[in-house]
Amino acid sequence: MFSGTAMVASSVVLETMKREQRNNIKQHAIKIAMIPTIDSLKTMGLVQIPGTMTGMILAGADPFAAVKYQIFIVFTLLVVAAISAIAVCFLNYQAFYQTNDY
């Protein structure tokens, strides 16, 4: 789950950097890359049934403990997306916008 979230965020950052020419491209690309993760958080628990929480409750665990674990996983996914988007953006910025002043 974490690597899939990181790959989505990274590919969106690179695609945004490739297509747009802006002064604040780093900030804009990172914001755009976070959209899929934030949108999936909006439906968590309403439309989607969280897997960890459901599995723990069906196995007989305390529902409050199951909810805590699910919230931890969801916010960890958000942090993974943010860190990977920031890292990819800053590591690839020079490759996209390198100036050749000879």
Coordinates of C-alpha atoms in Angstrom, one line a residue:
M1 CA 0.0 0.0 0.0
F2 CA 2.8 2.4 0.9
S3 CA 4.8 1.8 -2.2
G4 CA 1.7 2.2 -4.4
T5 CA 0.8 5.5 -2.8
A6 CA 4.4 6.7 -3.2
M7 CA 4.4 5.7 -6.9
V8 CA 1.2 7.6 -7.6
A9 CA 2.4 10.7 -5.9
S10 CA 5.8 10.5 -7.6
S11 CA 4.4 10.0 -11.1
V12 CA 1.9 12.9 -10.6
V13 CA 4.8 15.2 -9.5
L14 CA 6.9 14.3 -12.5
E15 CA 4.0 14.7 -14.9
T16 CA 3.1 18.1 -13.5
M17 CA 6.7 19.2 -13.7
K18 CA 7.0 18.0 -17.3
R19 CA 3.8 19.8 -18.5
E20 CA 3.9 23.1 -16.7
Q21 CA 6.3 26.0 -16.7
R22 CA 5.7 28.1 -13.6
N23 CA 7.7 30.1 -11.1
N24 CA 6.4 28.1 -8.1
I25 CA 6.4 24.7 -9.8
K26 CA 7.7 22.8 -6.8
Q27 CA 4.8 23.9 -4.6
H28 CA 2.2 23.5 -7.3
A29 CA 3.5 20.0 -8.3
I30 CA 3.4 18.8 -4.7
K31 CA -0.1 20.1 -4.2
I32 CA -1.3 18.4 -7.3
A33 CA 0.4 15.1 -6.3
M34 CA -1.4 15.0 -3.0
I35 CA -4.9 15.3 -4.6
P36 CA -5.4 11.5 -5.2
T37 CA -4.4 10.6 -1.6
I38 CA -6.6 13.3 0.0
D39 CA -9.5 12.3 -2.2
S40 CA -9.2 8.7 -1.0
L41 CA -9.2 9.9 2.6
K42 CA -12.5 11.7 2.0
T43 CA -14.3 8.5 1.3
M44 CA -12.6 6.4 4.0
G45 CA -15.2 4.8 6.2
L46 CA -18.2 6.1 4.2
V47 CA -17.8 4.5 0.8
Q48 CA -14.8 2.3 1.4
I49 CA -14.7 -0.2 4.2
P50 CA -11.2 -0.1 5.7
G51 CA -9.6 -3.5 5.5
T52 CA -7.5 -3.5 8.7
M53 CA -10.4 -2.3 10.9
T54 CA -12.8 -4.8 9.4
G55 CA -10.4 -7.7 9.7
M56 CA -9.6 -6.9 13.3
I57 CA -13.3 -6.5 14.3
L58 CA -14.2 -9.8 12.6
A59 CA -11.3 -11.5 14.4
G60 CA -12.7 -10.3 17.7
A61 CA -10.4 -7.4 18.6
D62 CA -11.6 -4.3 20.4
P63 CA -13.3 -2.0 17.9
F64 CA -11.6 1.1 19.4
A65 CA -8.2 -0.5 18.9
A66 CA -9.2 -1.5 15.3
V67 CA -10.2 2.1 14.6
K68 CA -6.9 3.4 16.0
Y69 CA -4.8 1.1 13.8
Q70 CA -6.8 2.1 10.7
I71 CA -6.4 5.8 11.5
F72 CA -2.7 5.2 11.9
I73 CA -2.4 3.4 8.6
V74 CA -4.5 6.1 6.8
F75 CA -2.4 9.0 8.1
T76 CA 0.8 7.0 7.4
L77 CA -0.3 6.7 3.7
L78 CA -0.8 10.5 3.7
V79 CA 2.7 11.1 5.1
V80 CA 4.3 8.6 2.6
A81 CA 2.6 10.4 -0.3
A82 CA 3.8 13.8 1.0
I83 CA 7.4 12.7 1.6
S84 CA 7.7 10.9 -1.7
A85 CA 6.2 13.9 -3.6
I86 CA 8.6 16.3 -1.9
A87 CA 11.6 14.1 -2.4
V88 CA 10.9 13.4 -6.1
C89 CA 10.2 17.0 -6.8
F90 CA 13.4 18.3 -5.2
L91 CA 15.6 15.6 -6.6
N92 CA 14.4 16.0 -10.2
Y93 CA 14.0 19.8 -10.3
Q94 CA 17.4 20.4 -11.8
A95 CA 16.9 17.7 -14.4
F96 CA 13.7 19.4 -15.6
Y97 CA 14.7 23.1 -15.3
Q98 CA 18.5 23.0 -15.8
T99 CA 19.9 26.1 -17.4
N100 CA 22.9 25.7 -19.7
D101 CA 24.8 28.9 -19.5
Y102 CA 27.9 28.3 -21.6

